[in-house]
XYZ file of C-alpha atoms in Angstrom:
656
model
C 32.454 -12.342 4.435
C 34.280 -13.627 7.505
C 33.866 -12.304 11.014
C 36.793 -10.266 12.396
C 36.617 -10.446 16.153
C 37.701 -7.097 17.679
C 40.402 -7.039 20.336
C 37.960 -6.780 23.207
C 35.370 -9.019 21.629
C 31.922 -7.926 20.534
C 29.904 -5.770 22.863
C 26.619 -6.779 21.289
C 25.429 -9.550 18.961
C 22.202 -8.802 17.081
C 20.071 -11.374 15.229
C 18.327 -9.691 12.302
C 19.068 -6.580 10.236
C 15.591 -5.124 9.775
C 14.631 -1.717 11.060
C 14.967 -2.635 14.754
C 18.287 -4.436 14.486
C 19.729 -1.747 12.216
C 18.649 1.121 14.481
C 20.212 -0.503 17.531
C 23.398 -1.336 15.603
C 23.680 2.269 14.403
C 23.134 3.762 17.844
C 25.667 1.419 19.424
C 28.153 1.815 16.564
C 28.012 5.605 16.907
C 28.799 5.189 20.594
C 31.906 3.176 19.746
C 30.533 -0.215 20.673
C 31.574 -3.253 18.666
C 28.534 -4.931 17.098
C 28.015 -8.107 15.087
C 24.774 -8.666 13.153
C 23.726 -12.172 12.106
C 21.441 -11.924 9.068
C 19.758 -15.028 7.710
C 19.066 -13.580 4.277
C 21.240 -12.354 1.426
C 23.040 -8.970 1.395
C 21.442 -5.722 0.298
C 21.811 -5.690 -3.492
C 24.012 -2.970 -5.014
C 21.019 -1.940 -7.105
C 17.350 -2.626 -6.495
C 16.900 -3.232 -10.218
C 17.192 -6.983 -9.746
C 14.366 -6.925 -7.211
C 12.361 -4.662 -9.545
C 12.841 -7.089 -12.429
C 11.633 -9.976 -10.302
C 8.577 -7.923 -9.367
C 7.829 -6.960 -12.969
C 7.912 -10.565 -14.138
C 5.993 -12.044 -11.202
C 2.558 -13.368 -12.066
C 1.217 -12.215 -8.699
C 2.310 -8.766 -7.447
C 2.136 -9.650 -3.759
C 4.149 -7.894 -1.017
C 6.859 -10.569 -1.171
C 7.050 -10.924 -4.948
C 10.340 -8.998 -5.555
C 12.393 -10.697 -2.843
C 14.267 -13.963 -2.417
C 13.675 -16.777 -2.031
C 11.600 -17.115 -5.182
C 7.936 -17.748 -4.402
C 6.599 -18.713 -7.845
C 7.713 -21.282 -10.401
C 6.316 -23.635 -12.990
C 2.773 -24.504 -12.043
C 0.959 -27.805 -12.030
C -2.579 -28.993 -11.465
C -1.952 -29.442 -7.747
C 0.286 -26.389 -7.422
C -0.953 -23.841 -9.967
C 1.341 -21.062 -8.744
C 4.414 -23.272 -8.632
C 5.100 -22.424 -5.016
C 8.349 -23.999 -3.789
C 8.310 -26.651 -1.081
C 9.542 -24.864 2.097
C 11.464 -28.038 2.954
C 13.805 -27.274 0.024
C 14.687 -23.713 1.156
C 17.227 -22.537 3.735
C 15.287 -19.368 4.666
C 11.654 -19.944 3.692
C 9.098 -17.395 4.859
C 5.334 -17.090 4.937
C 3.821 -15.328 1.917
C 0.387 -14.039 0.941
C 0.194 -16.673 -1.800
C 0.504 -19.381 0.834
C -2.699 -18.321 2.600
C -4.921 -20.298 0.250
C -2.588 -23.297 0.648
C -2.633 -23.033 4.437
C -3.428 -26.691 4.997
C -0.741 -27.918 2.580
C 2.745 -28.031 4.208
C 4.323 -28.791 0.822
C 3.427 -25.243 -0.259
C 2.985 -23.323 3.002
C 5.880 -22.538 5.387
C 3.595 -22.301 8.400
C 2.140 -25.553 9.629
C -1.475 -25.257 10.802
C -3.591 -27.634 12.868
C -6.587 -29.083 11.012
C -9.877 -27.198 11.234
C -11.989 -28.636 14.041
C -14.889 -26.167 14.011
C -18.090 -27.378 12.412
C -19.839 -23.989 12.215
C -18.536 -20.840 10.552
C -19.688 -18.704 13.485
C -17.861 -20.853 16.042
C -15.344 -18.681 17.960
C -13.032 -21.707 18.056
C -12.746 -21.697 14.253
C -9.088 -21.477 13.216
C -7.747 -19.427 10.324
C -4.685 -18.838 8.219
C -2.658 -15.902 9.497
C -3.091 -12.973 7.132
C 0.298 -11.247 7.187
C 3.737 -12.047 5.851
C 7.344 -10.927 6.335
C 10.772 -10.952 4.698
C 14.034 -12.695 5.571
C 16.480 -10.397 3.738
C 18.885 -7.655 4.846
C 16.735 -4.628 5.624
C 13.845 -6.843 6.686
C 10.149 -6.346 6.115
C 10.401 -2.569 5.681
C 11.286 -3.356 2.073
C 7.547 -3.813 1.557
C 5.996 -1.595 4.256
C 3.460 1.103 3.373
C 5.303 3.991 5.032
C 2.526 5.012 7.442
C 4.181 6.657 10.470
C 1.574 7.312 13.159
C 1.928 7.439 16.947
C -0.135 5.174 19.125
C -2.602 6.999 21.373
C -2.293 7.361 25.175
C -5.345 5.168 25.747
C -3.810 2.447 23.555
C -1.319 1.931 26.382
C -4.027 1.583 29.055
C -6.705 -0.449 27.301
C -7.427 -2.570 30.391
C -7.530 0.322 32.846
C -9.599 2.572 30.634
C -11.952 0.124 28.910
C -11.590 -3.239 30.673
C -10.229 -4.939 27.535
C -6.945 -6.739 26.835
C -3.998 -5.564 28.938
C -2.137 -2.346 29.632
C 1.370 -1.780 28.407
C 3.812 -1.830 31.363
C 3.159 1.324 33.333
C 0.114 2.204 31.206
C -0.121 5.913 30.466
C 3.341 6.441 31.924
C 4.806 4.198 29.223
C 3.356 6.537 26.627
C 5.057 9.503 28.276
C 8.395 7.678 28.399
C 8.124 6.851 24.708
C 7.358 10.376 23.485
C 10.972 11.563 23.056
C 11.723 8.374 21.160
C 8.736 8.913 18.869
C 10.253 12.265 17.956
C 13.659 10.704 17.367
C 12.040 7.952 15.272
C 10.475 10.499 12.911
C 13.977 11.885 12.349
C 15.462 8.425 11.813
C 12.843 7.453 9.240
C 12.559 10.933 7.760
C 8.799 11.343 8.134
C 6.954 13.741 5.841
C 3.959 15.395 7.486
C 2.512 18.791 8.202
C 2.364 19.573 11.906
C -0.984 21.306 12.268
C -3.258 18.470 11.042
C -1.616 16.137 13.541
C -2.005 18.646 16.360
C -5.684 19.010 15.418
C -6.098 15.237 15.435
C -4.372 14.530 18.736
C -6.291 17.287 20.495
C -9.426 15.207 19.913
C -7.825 12.455 22.013
C -7.011 14.854 24.873
C -3.335 14.859 23.978
C -1.885 18.270 24.702
C 0.102 19.753 21.838
C 3.079 20.284 24.125
C 2.857 16.635 25.086
C 3.266 15.401 21.536
C 4.909 18.274 19.786
C 7.242 20.538 21.718
C 7.369 24.220 20.790
C 10.407 23.686 18.582
C 9.341 20.365 17.159
C 8.168 19.698 13.641
C 8.408 16.892 11.128
C 11.591 16.594 9.055
C 9.764 17.292 5.798
C 6.399 18.790 4.767
C 3.529 16.422 4.072
C 2.901 14.506 0.870
C 0.358 16.220 -1.396
C -3.107 14.693 -0.849
C -4.665 12.802 -3.745
C -7.934 13.760 -5.454
C -9.273 10.670 -3.746
C -8.458 12.249 -0.366
C -10.112 15.497 -1.364
C -13.371 13.726 -2.174
C -13.519 12.226 1.318
C -12.480 15.525 2.935
C -15.434 17.236 1.317
C -18.057 14.602 2.045
C -17.526 12.736 5.338
C -17.701 15.552 7.867
C -21.474 15.180 8.181
C -21.073 11.609 9.418
C -20.568 10.134 12.873
C -19.593 6.675 14.066
C -20.594 5.972 17.674
C -21.181 9.709 18.093
C -17.670 10.567 16.935
C -17.463 12.954 14.026
C -15.471 11.896 10.974
C -12.798 13.986 9.318
C -9.841 13.210 7.098
C -6.258 13.563 8.300
C -3.210 13.504 6.009
C -1.112 10.479 6.953
C 2.489 11.010 8.118
C 4.642 9.151 5.598
C 8.052 7.486 5.806
C 8.930 8.755 2.353
C 10.527 11.916 1.050
C 8.195 14.756 0.093
C 11.220 16.664 -1.180
C 14.722 15.710 -2.316
C 17.113 14.922 0.506
C 19.403 12.005 1.272
C 16.923 10.016 -0.801
C 14.872 10.951 -3.838
C 11.524 12.705 -3.729
C 8.442 10.468 -3.988
C 7.304 10.290 -7.603
C 3.855 8.909 -6.823
C 4.394 5.319 -7.894
C 1.584 3.175 -6.472
C 3.652 0.004 -6.116
C 5.345 1.166 -2.896
C 4.014 -2.128 -1.633
C 5.909 -4.275 -2.525
C 8.816 -2.029 -3.541
C 9.611 1.630 -4.037
C 11.527 1.755 -7.327
C 13.562 4.851 -6.371
C 13.902 4.407 -2.569
C 11.963 7.574 -1.838
C 10.361 5.417 0.837
C 12.506 4.655 3.883
C 13.485 1.050 4.523
C 15.794 -0.641 6.995
C 18.698 -0.731 4.529
C 19.079 3.049 4.993
C 19.940 2.710 8.664
C 21.851 -0.526 8.102
C 24.199 1.342 5.738
C 24.658 4.093 8.321
C 25.461 1.494 10.956
C 28.097 -0.199 8.786
C 29.647 3.194 7.996
C 30.455 3.743 11.676
C 33.245 1.184 11.251
C 32.151 -0.540 14.461
C 29.447 -2.763 13.026
C 29.957 -6.011 11.100
C 27.284 -8.120 9.455
C 27.366 -11.764 8.480
C 24.841 -12.588 5.720
C 23.309 -15.985 4.938
C 23.830 -16.840 8.583
C 20.865 -18.405 10.369
C 20.814 -18.370 14.188
C 19.691 -21.784 15.388
C 20.414 -21.943 19.108
C 20.984 -19.667 22.102
C 23.538 -20.904 24.602
C 23.226 -20.205 28.310
C 25.805 -20.185 31.084
C 23.743 -20.151 34.227
C 21.069 -17.527 33.607
C 23.173 -15.497 31.180
C 23.332 -15.866 27.423
C 26.850 -16.973 26.506
C 26.596 -17.255 22.725
C 24.359 -17.695 19.699
C 24.962 -20.682 17.431
C 24.484 -20.265 13.720
C 24.518 -22.153 10.431
C 25.744 -20.676 7.141
C 24.812 -21.441 3.535
C 25.882 -20.259 0.099
C 22.781 -20.920 -1.994
C 19.115 -21.013 -1.020
C 18.686 -24.690 -1.870
C 22.233 -25.813 -1.174
C 23.645 -27.524 1.901
C 24.810 -25.796 5.041
C 28.395 -24.664 4.504
C 29.481 -23.952 8.051
C 28.556 -23.239 11.621
C 29.827 -21.249 14.560
C 28.978 -19.391 17.744
C 28.783 -15.603 18.039
C 29.798 -14.270 21.443
C 29.158 -10.822 22.915
C 28.482 -9.082 26.210
C 24.850 -8.364 25.326
C 22.490 -10.010 22.837
C 19.551 -8.606 20.881
C 16.934 -10.645 19.029
C 15.457 -8.582 16.188
C 14.153 -11.291 13.884
C 10.454 -10.369 13.853
C 7.504 -11.931 15.647
C 7.741 -15.361 14.004
C 11.473 -16.149 13.712
C 12.346 -14.699 17.146
C 10.016 -16.987 19.138
C 11.057 -19.864 16.882
C 14.703 -19.316 17.863
C 13.828 -19.053 21.554
C 11.769 -22.258 21.449
C 14.479 -24.131 19.498
C 16.972 -23.271 22.262
C 15.619 -25.911 24.618
C 18.779 -27.810 25.499
C 20.026 -25.530 28.275
C 19.784 -26.878 31.839
C 16.800 -25.406 33.640
C 15.149 -24.173 30.421
C 13.479 -27.207 28.803
C 10.793 -24.997 27.234
C 13.294 -22.710 25.570
C 15.286 -19.599 26.418
C 13.451 -16.717 28.140
C 10.414 -18.935 28.555
C 9.986 -19.603 32.258
C 6.638 -17.836 31.928
C 5.541 -20.119 29.057
C 4.641 -16.924 27.198
C 7.085 -17.234 24.284
C 5.149 -17.623 21.052
C 1.792 -16.735 22.594
C -0.580 -13.852 21.824
C 0.089 -13.639 18.097
C -1.877 -10.658 16.752
C -2.462 -8.514 13.669
C -4.580 -5.565 12.688
C -7.215 -7.681 11.015
C -8.558 -5.730 8.061
C -12.008 -5.221 6.626
C -11.940 -4.035 3.013
C -14.688 -2.076 1.264
C -14.685 -0.729 -2.263
C -16.821 1.300 -4.628
C -16.984 3.524 -7.697
C -17.143 7.289 -7.411
C -19.598 9.362 -9.391
C -16.848 11.548 -10.839
C -13.235 10.668 -11.675
C -10.764 10.678 -8.766
C -7.913 9.213 -10.872
C -6.946 6.181 -8.809
C -3.600 4.396 -9.224
C -1.659 7.627 -8.708
C 0.406 8.647 -5.668
C 1.593 6.466 -2.785
C -0.800 3.684 -1.821
C -2.395 5.797 0.879
C -1.931 9.461 1.712
C -4.792 10.095 4.147
C -7.014 8.331 6.618
C -9.931 8.805 8.981
C -8.225 8.674 12.377
C -10.856 10.266 14.596
C -12.477 6.896 15.403
C -9.340 5.307 16.850
C -10.495 5.863 20.421
C -13.705 6.397 22.367
C -16.103 4.949 24.919
C -17.150 2.364 22.320
C -13.956 0.450 23.183
C -15.766 -1.127 26.118
C -17.821 -3.015 23.532
C -15.957 -3.204 20.247
C -12.499 -2.931 18.765
C -11.224 0.406 17.544
C -9.964 0.923 14.017
C -8.397 3.507 11.800
C -9.747 3.904 8.278
C -7.116 3.922 5.564
C -8.066 5.628 2.295
C -6.472 3.699 -0.573
C -5.144 5.299 -3.735
C -4.599 2.040 -5.598
C -8.129 1.534 -6.888
C -9.319 -2.046 -6.601
C -5.831 -3.531 -6.819
C -6.046 -5.113 -3.370
C -9.794 -5.691 -3.411
C -10.154 -7.449 -6.773
C -6.610 -7.699 -8.212
C -7.258 -4.885 -10.636
C -6.412 -3.625 -13.203
C -6.289 -7.245 -14.374
C -9.716 -8.528 -13.276
C -11.765 -5.734 -14.831
C -9.779 -6.114 -18.043
C -10.483 -9.845 -18.118
C -14.170 -9.285 -17.378
C -14.697 -7.033 -20.383
C -12.471 -9.032 -22.740
C -13.819 -12.470 -21.910
C -17.396 -11.575 -20.951
C -17.018 -12.332 -17.239
C -18.390 -10.628 -14.125
C -15.866 -11.201 -11.347
C -15.852 -7.478 -10.501
C -19.681 -7.223 -10.694
C -19.269 -4.533 -13.382
C -20.359 -6.638 -16.351
C -23.360 -8.715 -15.300
C -26.615 -8.555 -13.415
C -25.150 -8.077 -9.925
C -26.926 -5.984 -7.306
C -25.270 -4.686 -4.148
C -26.666 -4.985 -0.623
C -28.300 -1.579 -0.997
C -30.292 -2.873 -3.992
C -28.354 -0.909 -6.603
C -27.588 -2.415 -9.991
C -23.836 -2.718 -10.458
C -23.530 -3.081 -14.249
C -21.180 -0.249 -15.127
C -22.712 0.614 -18.499
C -26.471 -0.133 -18.555
C -26.465 0.386 -22.327
C -24.348 -2.756 -22.736
C -25.769 -6.253 -22.399
C -24.643 -8.361 -19.483
C -21.402 -10.257 -19.967
C -20.294 -8.047 -22.850
C -17.088 -8.880 -24.699
C -15.477 -5.619 -25.787
C -12.545 -4.692 -27.951
C -10.972 -1.626 -29.542
C -11.926 1.889 -28.538
C -15.048 0.743 -26.642
C -12.932 -1.517 -24.435
C -10.373 1.215 -23.797
C -13.013 3.810 -22.971
C -14.854 1.455 -20.627
C -11.689 0.459 -18.762
C -10.549 4.057 -18.405
C -13.912 5.122 -17.043
C -13.837 2.338 -14.476
C -10.225 2.638 -13.334
C -10.333 6.383 -12.677
C -13.320 6.003 -10.325
C -12.211 3.126 -8.130
C -12.348 3.700 -4.352
C -10.986 1.500 -1.573
C -11.275 1.732 2.200
C -9.330 -0.417 4.655
C -10.243 -0.731 8.339
C -7.311 -1.744 10.560
C -9.181 -3.404 13.425
C -7.331 -3.914 16.699
C -7.054 -7.511 17.877
C -6.900 -8.509 21.525
C -4.146 -10.761 22.880
C -5.194 -14.416 23.095
C -2.639 -16.787 24.650
C -3.925 -19.651 22.504
C -3.024 -17.762 19.315
C 0.533 -18.894 19.175
C 3.680 -19.930 17.368
C 5.042 -23.354 18.280
C 7.572 -25.660 16.667
C 6.376 -28.258 14.221
C 7.452 -31.701 15.329
C 7.157 -33.017 11.762
C 8.107 -30.343 9.231
C 11.545 -28.749 8.831
C 13.301 -26.351 6.461
C 16.322 -27.290 4.325
C 18.729 -26.563 7.195
C 16.843 -29.100 9.297
C 15.281 -26.470 11.567
C 11.671 -26.940 12.695
C 9.082 -24.789 10.952
C 6.552 -22.601 12.809
C 3.280 -24.255 13.759
C 0.689 -21.489 13.984
C -2.690 -21.527 15.701
C -4.801 -18.444 15.000
C -8.378 -17.518 15.899
C -10.552 -14.421 16.209
C -12.499 -15.434 19.278
C -13.637 -12.203 20.864
C -16.947 -10.544 20.048
C -15.027 -7.340 20.805
C -13.050 -7.846 17.590
C -15.970 -9.254 15.571
C -18.082 -6.262 16.567
C -15.382 -4.146 14.947
C -16.157 -5.841 11.620
C -19.881 -5.167 12.026
C -19.159 -1.491 12.691
C -16.732 -1.251 9.764
C -19.228 -2.712 7.328
C -21.987 -0.306 8.375
C -19.589 2.655 8.300
C -18.462 1.829 4.763
C -21.989 1.899 3.420
C -22.650 5.279 5.065
C -19.387 6.747 3.778
C -19.937 5.609 0.186
C -23.478 6.972 0.283
C -22.183 10.326 1.554
C -19.705 10.360 -1.339
C -22.454 9.658 -3.850
C -20.516 6.527 -4.756
C -21.793 3.033 -5.540
C -20.562 0.301 -3.231
C -19.118 -2.833 -4.859
C -17.935 -4.653 -1.713
C -18.642 -8.309 -2.373
C -20.260 -10.570 0.202
C -17.886 -13.508 0.691
C -18.983 -17.001 -0.208
C -20.155 -19.212 2.646
C -17.034 -20.549 4.397
C -15.989 -24.128 3.703
C -14.793 -25.873 6.857
C -13.739 -29.294 5.620
C -12.178 -31.008 2.641
C -8.891 -30.252 0.918
C -9.414 -26.480 0.605
C -11.028 -25.079 3.736
C -11.641 -21.322 3.745
C -8.588 -19.579 5.202
C -9.917 -16.200 6.401
C -13.717 -16.136 6.217
C -16.132 -16.385 9.162
C -19.730 -15.643 10.033
C -21.023 -13.417 12.809
C -24.500 -12.150 13.650
C -25.825 -13.603 10.403
C -23.257 -11.903 8.201
C -20.192 -13.286 6.429
C -16.844 -11.545 6.638
C -13.429 -12.063 5.083
C -10.468 -10.562 6.902
C -7.137 -9.558 5.413
C -3.744 -9.168 7.051
C -2.367 -5.687 7.557
C 1.218 -6.957 7.481
C 1.489 -6.240 11.216
C 2.794 -9.338 12.989
C 2.481 -8.465 16.685
C 2.991 -10.195 20.036
C 4.724 -13.559 20.747
C 7.394 -12.124 23.142
C 5.564 -9.314 24.857
C 6.580 -6.774 27.457
C 4.702 -6.697 30.751
C 4.736 -5.807 34.422
C 5.184 -9.385 35.636
C 7.702 -12.142 34.939
C 4.906 -14.687 35.184
C 2.745 -13.190 32.435
C 5.263 -11.693 30.005
C 8.615 -12.410 28.381
C 10.203 -8.964 28.721
C 10.204 -6.113 31.185
C 9.531 -2.521 30.164
C 13.183 -2.155 29.103
C 12.608 -4.903 26.480
C 14.973 -7.028 28.528
C 14.336 -10.692 29.255
C 12.984 -11.355 32.730
C 15.027 -14.573 32.737
C 18.353 -13.395 31.242
C 19.496 -9.850 31.974
C 21.944 -9.708 29.044
C 19.253 -10.573 26.476
C 17.027 -7.985 24.771
C 14.311 -8.384 22.161
C 12.864 -5.720 19.870
C 10.300 -5.345 17.106
C 6.508 -5.588 17.115
C 6.752 -8.890 18.990
C 7.226 -6.876 22.199
C 3.848 -5.094 21.861
C 1.399 -6.173 24.618
C -1.537 -5.195 22.365
C -1.881 -4.169 18.744
C -3.030 -0.613 19.633
C -4.442 1.504 16.802
C -1.571 2.826 14.688
C 0.439 1.014 12.045
C 3.348 -0.304 14.120
C 6.557 0.767 12.372
C 7.045 4.182 13.991
C 6.496 2.584 17.403
C 8.907 -0.231 16.468
C 11.547 2.386 15.641
C 10.862 4.366 18.823
C 11.141 1.234 20.951
C 14.393 0.238 19.225
C 15.867 3.651 20.016
C 14.730 3.268 23.621
C 16.245 -0.227 23.832
C 19.546 1.076 22.414
C 19.735 3.599 25.264
C 19.011 0.838 27.777
C 21.762 -1.356 26.332
C 24.243 1.515 26.319
C 23.401 2.210 29.959
C 24.047 -1.453 30.769
C 27.371 -1.493 28.943
C 28.515 1.690 30.677
């Protein structure tokens, strides 16, 4: 597809066609502005069946498994998963499978410094980053969960209220300015939720109902039906408190249809991560299609932005390279020119582009980087997982991956001492925790005990974990006994996930590798990542204790495994395991890549002002979770959408 330059030129050039880029393109296109999107990945397929087929045949059903470029091939002794060398790909990206290969640049897109810590409780210990992203049209919302929660007012004033991290620009006032855009974002995504449970929840955080939900406001669709799993927690956790805060279950607002509309109604498939087979779940391709239908938006696929040009302090163009096939040579290059520019390429590729653009006079450290803040403060909601077996069947593996959570502990006085978290109730059994249903099957077929169900394991509460005490340890089953055993296990599996807020740390950063490049010759991200603060580590301690209390209240047996002692040296150092206060923890990524080009009140400590506009270049905007000053406590996508809608209004005001 070639670019047709409109008579007056492009008003806006956008890099990236994920949810942020697509929302801005649609808002501008509706207003009659001429927009060009540069998308590094391939077009949206006419049917998602090809992606589904790739997912079905993938050996590992990770979040990235359906999408190009291919992440698995023929294995070998040194590369058992057959992961492609990122140097051979034009748009490589970081995947979950690469985490265990984090110190091997021939298999891992990110380049990490070697581990220098000598103790597993050393705050300077470095880790593999836990979350991944996509480089395809529609972006990472292809594999998002669909959780659509607001941040809380105190999330925006963490420093003022609790003395931790930083405030968002303007603090509580920023929250107020974002409220109308939160409402608009629920319409854009098509959020399914019942109003009253959310009103009941936000009242506990001193949010007035008329501050969050106007008298005529409601969600676009009613809530998704809670699972039997949710009902069990609803009945059992209300007697518990964490840090003197009572627990109760809240249905989770979902970015998926609870009833037929422009998209199909959710059919309860539990593989919404990595892909919804019927597009009941919203993804960025929905808004991208709407943007293109305005007739004012063009998109150029397989086009990788590689440099930002400046004329004085203004952006004058974005250079790009094109390619035809993922492993083929570059087939062309050019410069896209507009009146305004928007970077919407996520929190890894956006800072990479800014840092690569270091040839402009006066900006040797890259575009928009006079503050030296580009790439810094990389964050995630680091996750603690806990799992168990219920006494009675709750029929796991049915419904969306999560339909409810325990939200009441997202804020409180405890935030002076430890990180807040929300507790996600999983409907997918032990799929994430142990790679079930496969691992339990293998245990009972081959006489193994990787799940602790088929041996002599005992949990930390002293309970025997052998599922059927009448069977000998390490049983090898077949026929009806195997089927009955598996069914009785699978329908009782419980999983909790704690999304623990992480504080900004300027030394957690994305830089450019001086040694490793992709197939287009562009430097790959060098990532340094730590969890230094006791504030965050205390969140893990709290989450572990809370899990045990919750499972006991449910009458369930906890199967959470204590991680092996971390290995700090050799060819396979532990990627995500650390020790703290005598305990060993493994963290998981929530898929929330946050920070690296943050908003702030000062040009010396942030990249963007509160309008998401570069302090250094007034015709340059950046959007996405990279603008967040802190992780806050909600899954980020609804806030990403709200901020994109806010940025679109700012750009329209600038254009006049």
